Coordinates of C-alpha atoms in Angstrom, one line a residue:
Chain Y
M10 CA -18.8 -9.7 41.3
M11 CA -20.1 -6.3 42.8
K12 CA -16.5 -5.1 43.2
A13 CA -15.6 -6.0 39.5
L14 CA -18.8 -4.1 38.5
C15 CA -17.9 -0.7 40.8
G16 CA -14.3 -1.2 39.1
I17 CA -15.7 -1.0 35.9
A18 CA -18.0 2.1 36.6
V19 CA -15.1 3.7 38.3
A20 CA -13.0 3.1 35.4
L21 CA -15.8 4.6 33.0
S22 CA -15.9 7.4 34.5
F23 CA -12.4 8.5 34.7
T24 CA -12.0 7.6 31.2
L25 CA -14.8 10.0 30.5
A26 CA -13.3 12.7 33.0
A27 CA -10.2 12.4 31.2
G28 CA -11.9 13.4 27.8
A29 CA -13.0 16.2 29.2
A30 CA -10.0 17.6 30.4
Q31 CA -8.4 17.7 26.8
A32 CA -11.8 18.9 24.8
Q33 CA -11.4 21.8 22.5
S34 CA -14.1 24.0 21.3
R35 CA -16.5 22.9 18.4
V36 CA -15.7 26.0 16.7
D37 CA -11.9 24.5 16.2
T38 CA -13.4 21.2 15.3
I39 CA -15.8 22.7 12.7
R40 CA -12.8 24.9 11.1
Q41 CA -10.7 21.8 11.2
T42 CA -12.9 19.1 9.2
G43 CA -15.3 21.7 7.5
S44 CA -18.2 20.2 8.6
I45 CA -21.1 20.5 11.4
T46 CA -23.2 17.7 12.4
L47 CA -26.9 17.9 13.5
G48 CA -28.7 15.3 15.6
H49 CA -32.2 14.9 14.8
P50 CA -35.4 12.8 16.2
E51 CA -36.9 11.0 13.1
T52 CA -40.7 11.2 14.2
S53 CA -41.2 14.5 15.9
V54 CA -43.6 15.9 13.6
P55 CA -43.2 19.2 12.5
F56 CA -40.0 19.8 14.3
A57 CA -37.8 17.1 12.8
Y58 CA -38.9 14.1 10.9
L59 CA -38.0 12.4 7.7
D60 CA -39.7 13.6 4.3
G61 CA -40.8 11.4 1.6
N62 CA -37.1 10.6 0.4
Q63 CA -35.9 9.9 3.9
K64 CA -34.3 13.5 4.5
P65 CA -34.6 14.9 7.7
V66 CA -36.8 18.3 7.8
G67 CA -38.7 20.3 10.0
Y68 CA -39.1 23.5 11.7
T69 CA -36.1 23.0 14.1
V70 CA -33.9 21.0 11.7
E71 CA -34.2 24.0 9.1
I72 CA -33.4 26.7 12.0
C73 CA -30.3 24.5 12.5
E74 CA -29.4 24.3 8.9
K75 CA -29.8 28.3 8.8
I76 CA -27.4 28.4 11.9
A77 CA -24.8 26.4 10.2
G78 CA -25.2 28.8 7.4
E79 CA -24.6 31.7 9.6
I80 CA -21.6 29.8 11.3
K81 CA -20.1 29.2 7.9
A82 CA -20.2 33.2 7.0
A83 CA -19.0 34.1 10.9
L84 CA -15.8 31.8 10.3
G85 CA -15.3 32.7 7.0
L86 CA -15.2 29.0 5.8
P87 CA -15.1 28.5 1.9
K88 CA -17.6 25.8 2.6
L89 CA -19.3 23.8 5.6
D90 CA -20.6 20.2 5.1
I91 CA -23.8 19.7 7.3
R92 CA -24.1 16.0 8.2
Y93 CA -27.2 14.3 9.8
N94 CA -27.3 11.8 12.7
P95 CA -30.5 10.4 14.0
T96 CA -31.1 11.0 17.8
T97 CA -33.7 9.6 20.4
S98 CA -34.3 10.7 23.7
A99 CA -32.0 8.2 25.4
T100 CA -29.1 9.0 22.7
R101 CA -29.2 12.8 22.5
I102 CA -27.0 13.6 25.7
P103 CA -24.2 11.1 25.2
L104 CA -23.9 11.8 21.2
L105 CA -23.8 15.3 22.2
A106 CA -21.1 14.8 25.3
N107 CA -18.8 12.7 23.1
G108 CA -18.7 14.9 20.2
T109 CA -20.7 12.8 17.7
I110 CA -23.2 15.7 17.1
D111 CA -22.7 19.4 17.5
L112 CA -26.4 20.3 17.9
E113 CA -29.5 18.8 18.7
C114 CA -32.3 19.9 16.4
G115 CA -35.7 18.6 17.6
N116 CA -38.2 19.5 20.4
T117 CA -36.2 19.1 23.8
T118 CA -37.7 21.0 26.7
N119 CA -35.5 23.4 28.1
N120 CA -35.4 23.1 32.2
V121 CA -33.1 24.3 34.7
E122 CA -32.2 20.7 35.5
R123 CA -30.9 19.9 32.2
H124 CA -28.5 22.9 32.1
K125 CA -26.2 20.9 34.5
L126 CA -25.4 18.4 31.5
V127 CA -26.2 20.5 28.4
A128 CA -26.7 24.3 27.2
F129 CA -29.7 25.5 25.2
A130 CA -29.8 27.9 22.4
P131 CA -32.2 30.8 22.7
T132 CA -35.9 29.4 22.9
T133 CA -37.6 28.9 19.5
F134 CA -40.6 27.1 20.2
V135 CA -42.9 27.4 23.5
A136 CA -45.0 24.1 24.1
Q137 CA -48.0 24.3 26.2
V138 CA -49.3 20.8 27.5
V139 CA -52.7 20.4 26.6
L140 CA -55.4 18.2 26.3
M141 CA -56.8 15.9 23.2
A142 CA -60.0 14.1 23.0
R143 CA -62.4 12.8 20.6
K144 CA -65.1 15.3 19.9
D145 CA -68.0 12.8 20.5
G146 CA -66.4 12.0 24.1
G147 CA -68.5 14.0 26.2
V148 CA -65.5 15.9 27.8
D149 CA -64.4 19.4 27.9
V150 CA -60.7 19.6 26.8
N151 CA -60.2 22.8 28.4
D152 CA -61.5 21.5 31.9
P153 CA -59.4 18.1 33.3
A154 CA -62.4 17.6 35.7
S155 CA -64.8 16.7 33.0
F156 CA -62.6 13.7 32.6
R157 CA -63.3 12.3 35.9
G158 CA -63.7 8.3 36.0
K159 CA -62.1 8.2 32.2
T160 CA -58.8 7.6 31.4
I161 CA -56.2 10.0 30.2
A162 CA -53.1 8.6 28.1
A163 CA -49.7 10.1 28.4
Q164 CA -46.1 9.1 27.5
A165 CA -45.0 6.9 30.3
G166 CA -42.2 8.6 32.5
G167 CA -42.5 11.7 30.3
Q168 CA -43.4 15.4 31.7
T169 CA -46.7 15.5 30.2
F170 CA -47.7 12.2 32.2
K171 CA -46.3 14.1 35.3
V172 CA -48.5 17.0 34.8
I173 CA -51.5 15.5 34.3
S174 CA -50.9 13.1 37.4
Q175 CA -50.4 16.1 39.6
I176 CA -53.3 17.7 38.4
N177 CA -55.6 14.5 39.1
A178 CA -53.9 13.9 42.5
K179 CA -54.1 17.5 43.7
N180 CA -58.1 17.9 42.9
N181 CA -58.7 14.4 43.4
L182 CA -60.5 13.8 40.0
G183 CA -60.3 10.1 40.0
I184 CA -58.8 10.0 36.6
T185 CA -56.6 7.1 35.5
V186 CA -53.7 8.2 34.1
A187 CA -52.4 5.5 31.5
G188 CA -48.7 5.2 30.3
A189 CA -48.1 4.9 26.7
K190 CA -44.7 4.6 25.0
D191 CA -44.8 7.7 22.9
T192 CA -47.1 10.3 21.5
A193 CA -48.2 8.3 18.8
E194 CA -49.2 5.3 20.9
A195 CA -51.0 7.8 23.3
F196 CA -53.1 8.9 20.4
L197 CA -53.8 5.3 19.3
M198 CA -55.2 4.5 23.2
V199 CA -57.6 7.5 22.3
E200 CA -58.5 6.1 18.8
T201 CA -59.3 2.6 20.0
G202 CA -61.3 4.0 22.9
R203 CA -58.8 2.7 25.6
A204 CA -58.2 6.3 26.8
A205 CA -60.8 9.4 26.7
G206 CA -58.2 11.7 25.9
T207 CA -54.5 12.2 26.0
A208 CA -52.1 15.0 27.6
N209 CA -49.8 16.0 25.3
D210 CA -47.4 19.0 24.3
D211 CA -49.5 21.3 21.8
G212 CA -47.3 21.1 18.7
L213 CA -47.2 17.3 18.9
A214 CA -50.8 17.0 19.5
Y215 CA -51.7 19.0 16.6
G216 CA -49.1 16.9 14.3
Q217 CA -50.6 13.7 15.7
V218 CA -54.4 14.8 15.1
A219 CA -53.6 16.2 11.5
S220 CA -52.0 13.0 10.3
S221 CA -54.8 10.9 11.4
K222 CA -57.2 9.2 9.2
D223 CA -60.2 11.8 10.5
P224 CA -58.8 14.8 11.9
S225 CA -62.0 16.5 12.2
A226 CA -62.9 13.6 14.8
F227 CA -60.6 15.2 17.4
I228 CA -60.8 18.3 19.4
I229 CA -57.6 19.7 21.1
G230 CA -57.5 22.1 24.2
T231 CA -56.6 25.8 24.3
K232 CA -56.1 25.9 28.3
S233 CA -52.4 25.5 28.9
L234 CA -51.7 23.2 31.9
E235 CA -48.2 23.8 31.8
I236 CA -45.4 25.5 29.5
A237 CA -42.5 24.1 28.0
P238 CA -39.8 26.2 26.2
Y239 CA -37.9 24.0 23.7
G240 CA -34.5 24.6 22.6
I241 CA -31.9 23.7 20.4
M242 CA -29.3 21.8 22.5
E243 CA -25.8 22.6 22.7
P244 CA -22.7 20.9 24.2
K245 CA -21.8 22.1 28.0
D246 CA -18.9 24.3 28.9
D247 CA -18.0 25.6 25.3
P248 CA -18.7 29.2 25.5
E249 CA -17.1 30.1 22.4
F250 CA -19.1 27.8 20.4
K251 CA -22.5 28.7 22.6
K252 CA -22.0 32.5 21.6
L253 CA -21.5 31.8 18.0
V254 CA -24.6 29.7 17.9
D255 CA -26.7 31.9 20.0
A256 CA -25.9 34.8 17.9
A257 CA -26.9 33.1 14.7
V258 CA -30.3 32.2 16.2
L259 CA -30.8 35.8 17.6
K260 CA -30.1 37.1 13.9
L261 CA -32.6 34.5 12.7
I262 CA -35.3 35.5 15.0
K263 CA -34.6 39.3 14.8
D264 CA -34.8 39.0 10.8
G265 CA -37.8 37.3 10.7
T266 CA -36.5 33.9 9.5
V267 CA -37.9 31.9 12.5
A268 CA -41.3 33.6 12.2
A269 CA -41.3 32.3 8.3
L270 CA -40.3 28.9 9.0
Y271 CA -42.9 28.7 11.7
D272 CA -45.6 29.4 9.1
K273 CA -44.0 27.0 6.5
Y274 CA -44.3 24.2 9.1
F275 CA -47.6 24.8 11.2
N276 CA -49.7 27.0 8.8
A277 CA -49.0 25.6 5.5
P278 CA -49.1 22.0 3.9
I279 CA -45.8 20.1 4.9
P280 CA -44.5 17.1 3.4
P281 CA -44.6 14.3 3.1
R282 CA -48.4 14.2 2.6
G283 CA -48.9 17.7 2.5
I284 CA -50.9 18.0 5.9
N285 CA -51.8 21.1 7.5
L286 CA -51.4 21.5 11.2
K287 CA -53.4 24.9 11.1
Y288 CA -52.0 26.0 14.3
P289 CA -51.1 29.7 14.9
M290 CA -48.5 30.9 16.9
S291 CA -49.1 31.2 20.6
P292 CA -48.8 34.4 22.5
A293 CA -46.2 32.8 24.8
L294 CA -43.8 31.9 21.6
K295 CA -44.6 35.5 20.3
K296 CA -43.4 36.9 23.7
A297 CA -40.4 34.6 23.5
L298 CA -39.8 35.4 19.8
A299 CA -39.9 39.5 20.9
N300 CA -37.6 39.0 23.9
P301 CA -35.3 35.9 23.1
T302 CA -34.0 34.1 26.1
D303 CA -32.5 30.7 26.7
S304 CA -34.1 30.6 30.4
G305 CA -35.3 27.2 31.5
D306 CA -37.7 28.7 33.8
P307 CA -41.4 28.3 32.7
A308 CA -42.4 31.6 34.9
D309 CA -40.0 33.7 32.0
Y310 CA -42.8 32.4 29.2
Q311 CA -45.7 33.7 30.8
Chain T
M18 CA -16.4 13.8 26.7
K19 CA -18.2 16.4 28.9
Y20 CA -20.4 14.7 31.1
D21 CA -21.1 15.3 34.7
W22 CA -21.3 11.9 36.6
S23 CA -23.3 12.2 39.6
W24 CA -24.3 9.2 41.2
S25 CA -25.9 11.1 44.1
V26 CA -28.6 11.7 41.6
F27 CA -30.6 8.4 42.6
L28 CA -31.5 9.8 46.0
D29 CA -33.1 12.9 44.2
T30 CA -36.9 13.3 43.9
S31 CA -38.2 11.8 41.1
S32 CA -40.7 13.1 38.8
D33 CA -43.8 12.0 41.0
G34 CA -42.7 14.5 43.4
V35 CA -42.6 11.9 46.4
H36 CA -40.0 9.1 45.9
S37 CA -36.7 9.1 44.8
Y38 CA -35.2 7.9 41.7
L39 CA -33.8 4.8 43.8
H40 CA -37.0 3.9 44.9
N41 CA -38.9 3.9 41.6
L42 CA -35.9 1.8 40.0
G43 CA -36.2 -0.7 43.0
L44 CA -40.2 -0.7 42.1
G45 CA -39.2 -1.2 38.5
A46 CA -37.4 -4.3 39.7
L47 CA -40.0 -5.7 41.5
W48 CA -42.3 -5.5 38.4
T49 CA -39.5 -7.1 36.3
L50 CA -39.5 -9.9 38.9
G51 CA -43.1 -10.3 39.1
L52 CA -43.6 -10.4 35.3
S53 CA -40.8 -12.8 34.7
G54 CA -41.1 -14.9 37.7
T55 CA -45.0 -15.7 37.0
T56 CA -44.2 -16.2 33.4
A57 CA -41.3 -18.6 33.9
V58 CA -43.7 -20.9 36.1
C59 CA -46.6 -20.8 33.9
A60 CA -44.4 -21.5 30.7
L61 CA -42.6 -24.2 32.1
V62 CA -46.0 -26.1 32.8
L63 CA -47.4 -25.2 29.6
G64 CA -44.0 -25.9 27.8
A65 CA -44.1 -29.3 29.1
L66 CA -47.5 -29.7 27.6
I67 CA -46.3 -28.7 24.3
G68 CA -43.2 -30.8 24.5
V69 CA -45.4 -33.7 25.3
L70 CA -47.7 -32.9 22.2
R71 CA -44.8 -32.4 19.8
T72 CA -43.5 -35.8 20.9
A73 CA -46.7 -37.8 21.0
R74 CA -47.2 -40.9 18.9
S75 CA -50.5 -38.9 17.6
P76 CA -50.0 -37.0 14.3
A77 CA -53.0 -34.8 15.3
L78 CA -51.6 -33.8 18.8
N79 CA -48.1 -33.4 16.8
A80 CA -50.0 -30.9 14.5
I81 CA -51.4 -28.8 17.4
G82 CA -48.0 -28.6 19.0
T83 CA -46.1 -27.7 15.5
V84 CA -48.7 -25.0 14.7
Y85 CA -48.4 -23.6 18.0
V86 CA -45.0 -23.5 18.5
E87 CA -44.2 -22.1 14.7
V88 CA -46.8 -19.2 15.3
F89 CA -45.6 -18.1 18.6
R90 CA -42.0 -18.5 18.0
N91 CA -42.1 -16.8 14.6
I92 CA -43.7 -13.6 15.3
P93 CA -41.5 -10.9 16.7
L94 CA -42.0 -10.5 20.6
L95 CA -42.7 -6.6 20.0
V96 CA -45.5 -7.4 17.5
Q97 CA -47.2 -10.1 19.8
M98 CA -46.6 -7.5 22.6
F99 CA -48.7 -5.0 20.4
L100 CA -51.2 -7.3 19.2
W101 CA -51.8 -8.3 23.0
Y102 CA -52.2 -5.1 24.3
F103 CA -54.2 -3.1 21.2
V104 CA -55.8 -5.8 18.7
L105 CA -56.9 -8.4 21.5
P106 CA -59.7 -6.5 22.9
E107 CA -60.9 -5.2 19.4
V108 CA -61.6 -8.9 18.1
L109 CA -63.2 -9.8 21.6
P110 CA -67.0 -9.1 22.5
K111 CA -67.1 -5.3 22.9
S112 CA -68.2 -5.6 26.7
L113 CA -65.2 -8.1 27.2
G114 CA -63.0 -5.7 25.2
Q115 CA -64.3 -2.7 27.5
A116 CA -63.5 -4.5 30.9
I117 CA -60.2 -5.3 29.4
K118 CA -59.2 -1.8 28.3
G119 CA -60.8 -0.3 31.6
M120 CA -58.6 -2.5 34.0
P121 CA -57.0 -0.1 36.5
A122 CA -52.9 0.9 35.6
P123 CA -50.6 -0.8 35.8
W124 CA -52.9 -4.2 35.6
N125 CA -54.1 -3.0 32.1
A126 CA -50.2 -3.2 30.8
F127 CA -49.3 -6.2 33.0
V128 CA -52.1 -8.7 32.3
P129 CA -51.5 -8.1 28.5
A130 CA -47.6 -8.2 28.9
L131 CA -47.9 -11.4 30.9
L132 CA -50.2 -13.2 28.3
C133 CA -47.7 -12.0 25.8
L134 CA -44.8 -13.4 27.3
I135 CA -46.3 -16.8 28.6
F136 CA -47.4 -17.6 25.0
Y137 CA -44.1 -16.7 23.7
A138 CA -41.7 -18.5 26.2
T139 CA -44.5 -21.6 26.1
A140 CA -43.3 -22.1 22.5
R141 CA -39.6 -21.7 23.2
I142 CA -39.6 -24.0 26.4
G143 CA -41.8 -26.3 24.5
E144 CA -39.2 -27.0 22.0
Q145 CA -36.5 -27.2 24.3
M146 CA -38.6 -30.1 26.1
R147 CA -39.0 -31.4 22.8
S148 CA -35.3 -31.8 22.3
G149 CA -34.8 -32.9 25.7
I150 CA -37.4 -35.6 25.3
Q151 CA -35.6 -36.7 22.1
S152 CA -32.2 -36.9 23.3
L153 CA -33.2 -39.6 25.9
P154 CA -32.7 -43.2 24.4
K155 CA -36.1 -44.8 22.9
G156 CA -35.7 -47.6 25.0
Q157 CA -36.7 -45.7 28.1
Y158 CA -39.9 -44.9 27.1
Q159 CA -40.4 -48.7 25.4
A160 CA -39.1 -50.3 28.8
A161 CA -41.7 -48.3 30.5
L162 CA -44.4 -49.5 28.5
A163 CA -42.8 -52.8 28.5
L164 CA -43.3 -52.9 32.3
G165 CA -47.1 -52.4 32.0
L166 CA -47.5 -48.4 32.4
T167 CA -49.7 -46.7 30.0
P168 CA -48.3 -43.9 27.4
A169 CA -49.5 -41.2 30.3
Q170 CA -47.9 -42.8 33.1
A171 CA -44.8 -43.5 31.1
Y172 CA -44.2 -39.8 30.1
R173 CA -45.2 -38.9 34.1
R174 CA -43.0 -41.2 35.6
V175 CA -40.2 -42.1 33.4
V176 CA -39.7 -39.8 30.2
L177 CA -40.5 -36.3 31.7
P178 CA -38.5 -36.4 35.1
E179 CA -35.2 -37.4 33.1
A180 CA -36.0 -34.8 30.2
F181 CA -36.3 -32.1 32.8
R182 CA -33.2 -32.8 34.5
I183 CA -31.4 -32.6 31.2
M184 CA -33.3 -29.5 30.2
I185 CA -31.7 -27.5 33.3
P186 CA -28.9 -25.9 31.7
P187 CA -31.0 -24.8 28.4
L188 CA -33.7 -23.9 30.9
T189 CA -31.3 -21.3 32.9
S190 CA -30.7 -19.6 29.8
E191 CA -34.4 -19.3 28.8
F192 CA -35.5 -18.1 32.3
M193 CA -32.8 -15.3 32.1
G194 CA -34.1 -14.6 28.5
I195 CA -37.1 -14.2 30.1
V196 CA -35.9 -11.7 32.5
K197 CA -34.5 -9.7 29.5
Y198 CA -37.5 -9.8 27.5
S199 CA -39.7 -8.6 29.8
S200 CA -38.2 -5.4 29.1
V201 CA -40.5 -5.2 25.8
A202 CA -43.2 -4.7 28.2
M203 CA -42.2 -1.2 28.7
T204 CA -43.3 -0.3 25.1
I205 CA -47.1 -0.7 26.2
G206 CA -46.3 1.7 29.2
L207 CA -45.4 -0.8 32.1
L208 CA -42.9 0.7 33.8
E209 CA -40.7 -2.3 35.0
L210 CA -36.9 -1.9 35.4
T211 CA -36.0 -0.7 31.8
G212 CA -39.1 1.6 31.8
Q213 CA -38.2 3.3 35.2
A214 CA -34.4 3.7 33.9
R215 CA -35.9 5.2 30.8
A216 CA -38.0 7.6 32.9
M217 CA -35.4 8.4 35.0
Q218 CA -33.0 9.6 32.1
E219 CA -36.0 11.5 30.6
F220 CA -36.2 13.6 33.7
S221 CA -32.7 14.1 35.0
F222 CA -31.0 13.7 31.8
H223 CA -28.2 11.4 33.9
I224 CA -28.8 8.6 31.1
F225 CA -25.5 6.8 32.0
E226 CA -26.2 6.5 35.4
A227 CA -30.0 5.4 35.0
F228 CA -29.0 2.6 32.8
S229 CA -26.2 1.7 34.7
A230 CA -28.4 1.0 37.3
A231 CA -30.7 -1.0 35.1
T232 CA -27.8 -3.0 33.9
L233 CA -26.9 -3.7 37.9
G234 CA -30.5 -4.5 38.4
Y235 CA -30.5 -7.2 35.6
L236 CA -27.2 -8.6 36.6
L237 CA -28.4 -9.1 40.0
I238 CA -31.3 -10.8 38.9
N239 CA -29.6 -13.2 36.3
G240 CA -26.8 -14.0 38.6
T241 CA -28.9 -14.9 41.7
L242 CA -30.9 -17.2 39.2
V243 CA -27.8 -18.8 37.6
L244 CA -26.5 -19.8 41.2
A245 CA -30.0 -20.9 42.3
M246 CA -30.4 -23.0 39.1
R247 CA -27.1 -24.7 39.7
A248 CA -28.1 -25.6 43.4
L249 CA -31.3 -26.9 41.8
E250 CA -29.2 -28.9 39.2
R251 CA -27.0 -30.5 42.0
R252 CA -29.9 -31.0 44.3
L253 CA -32.0 -33.0 41.7
A254 CA -29.1 -34.8 39.9
V255 CA -29.3 -38.6 39.8
P256 CA -26.1 -40.4 39.7
G257 CA -25.2 -41.9 36.5
L258 CA -27.7 -39.9 34.4
I259 CA -26.8 -38.1 31.4
G260 CA -26.4 -34.5 31.8
A261 CA -27.0 -34.3 35.7
G262 CA -24.1 -35.6 37.2
S263 CA -21.3 -33.1 35.9
A264 CA -22.7 -30.0 37.4
G265 CA -20.6 -30.5 40.8
K266 CA -17.6 -31.8 39.0
G267 CA -16.8 -28.4 37.1
G268 CA -18.2 -29.9 33.9
P269 CA -18.9 -27.5 31.0
S270 CA -22.6 -27.1 32.2

């Protein structure tokens, strides 16, 4: 049985490797088909989610739509269809690698490790890992030590889980770090009292609190435990396409489109329920927009 | 397809900064084994009880068995997982609810997952038990009574031993099913094999390698299970009895 399985794995690797050899630039495919496909998560408020008509919207999705407009102009195409394809954290890499999607527009952290498999457009959001808790929980969301003996929920196997576990271990705080499937479930754990707080990316934490039954019952920390730049994912080893997309992103950053979209999604009521995240732009993001970079090193954003 | 295959990624240090991904996947496989093994043992015992209730001559016992099976068989497993994890502690008395929520990780996810799987698997094995018992000729039970055995003794000495033997092939599928659906426990934060594979792809981005490893893990566990159940079937075979003698002779089992 083992032999057969190894055979399958080897055959699979060869098939994929063979595909890589003859791959052409996405620029050619876009020119030929007159369409570009955007991959998007469906529940990452306000980066990429579905509105009341089940149409993908969000901060990153709209940046990608503008990028498509720039590509259309740059290539001088008469028309460019934008197609949408939902992705999850497990499908985004394979779909990008096999050509199903051309860009992934969500909340993917740009880190050095991932550059081995994909490329990133210049950073368009800088997330900070922060703590969130109930106001009546008797804890200080800016001081992890105040959670001593309590439970903090974080996405199991996620980056935030790692961050809070390490802080806990290093300072010997005696916090129980509980795993949840995703942001929504980590929040539910705080709502039901299973956890005293969550560790989460601030953008998602603001989205979660704003869409809860009683947003005033929760408080979100301002102290950043770690910095995570988000970038639009591009296919690896396609310099022609990367150049085209990066130029479009830089133009959108320079002419203020990105900042305007930020205000549209973070400081104004957003569909489908008209909630307002009330989340002013962080200094780290201001800096990243002033000096655009596609670096995956958090130190470049401090 | 532009994808860098790298099987050496398993030896890289994982997100906890101490162990390799391989170590974590192995740990995940152990949790899968622990969860599905405990479930299988408990559900086999409880399922036999449900099977007896479903075939008993008393309408009241019948009804209890039927209600149990229909409730736990008809609700999707994922929903049941959420009911055990999120809803149960809220409907229990407050102190008990708090105690459940306050259990240290990973037990706070393991215990609800175990309860959920046991209740679900019991309903399914109970149904198989019922069909196993009903497939026996009626004369077996009646002859046992005629020999002077009480109904309880007739079940214990005659009906159940035969039914268990008939049930081994469907039970093998069910045990393999338990191993596979134990992966639903990932949704309440238990890092079993699928959960660890997901965590690995989340960090390393090497999704194909991570899930290849998980696939291999499940194949190994279930492959071993099939071999063990076949050996058990041969060992327990009673010559001349329906469904048991065929195992060693290349029958369709």
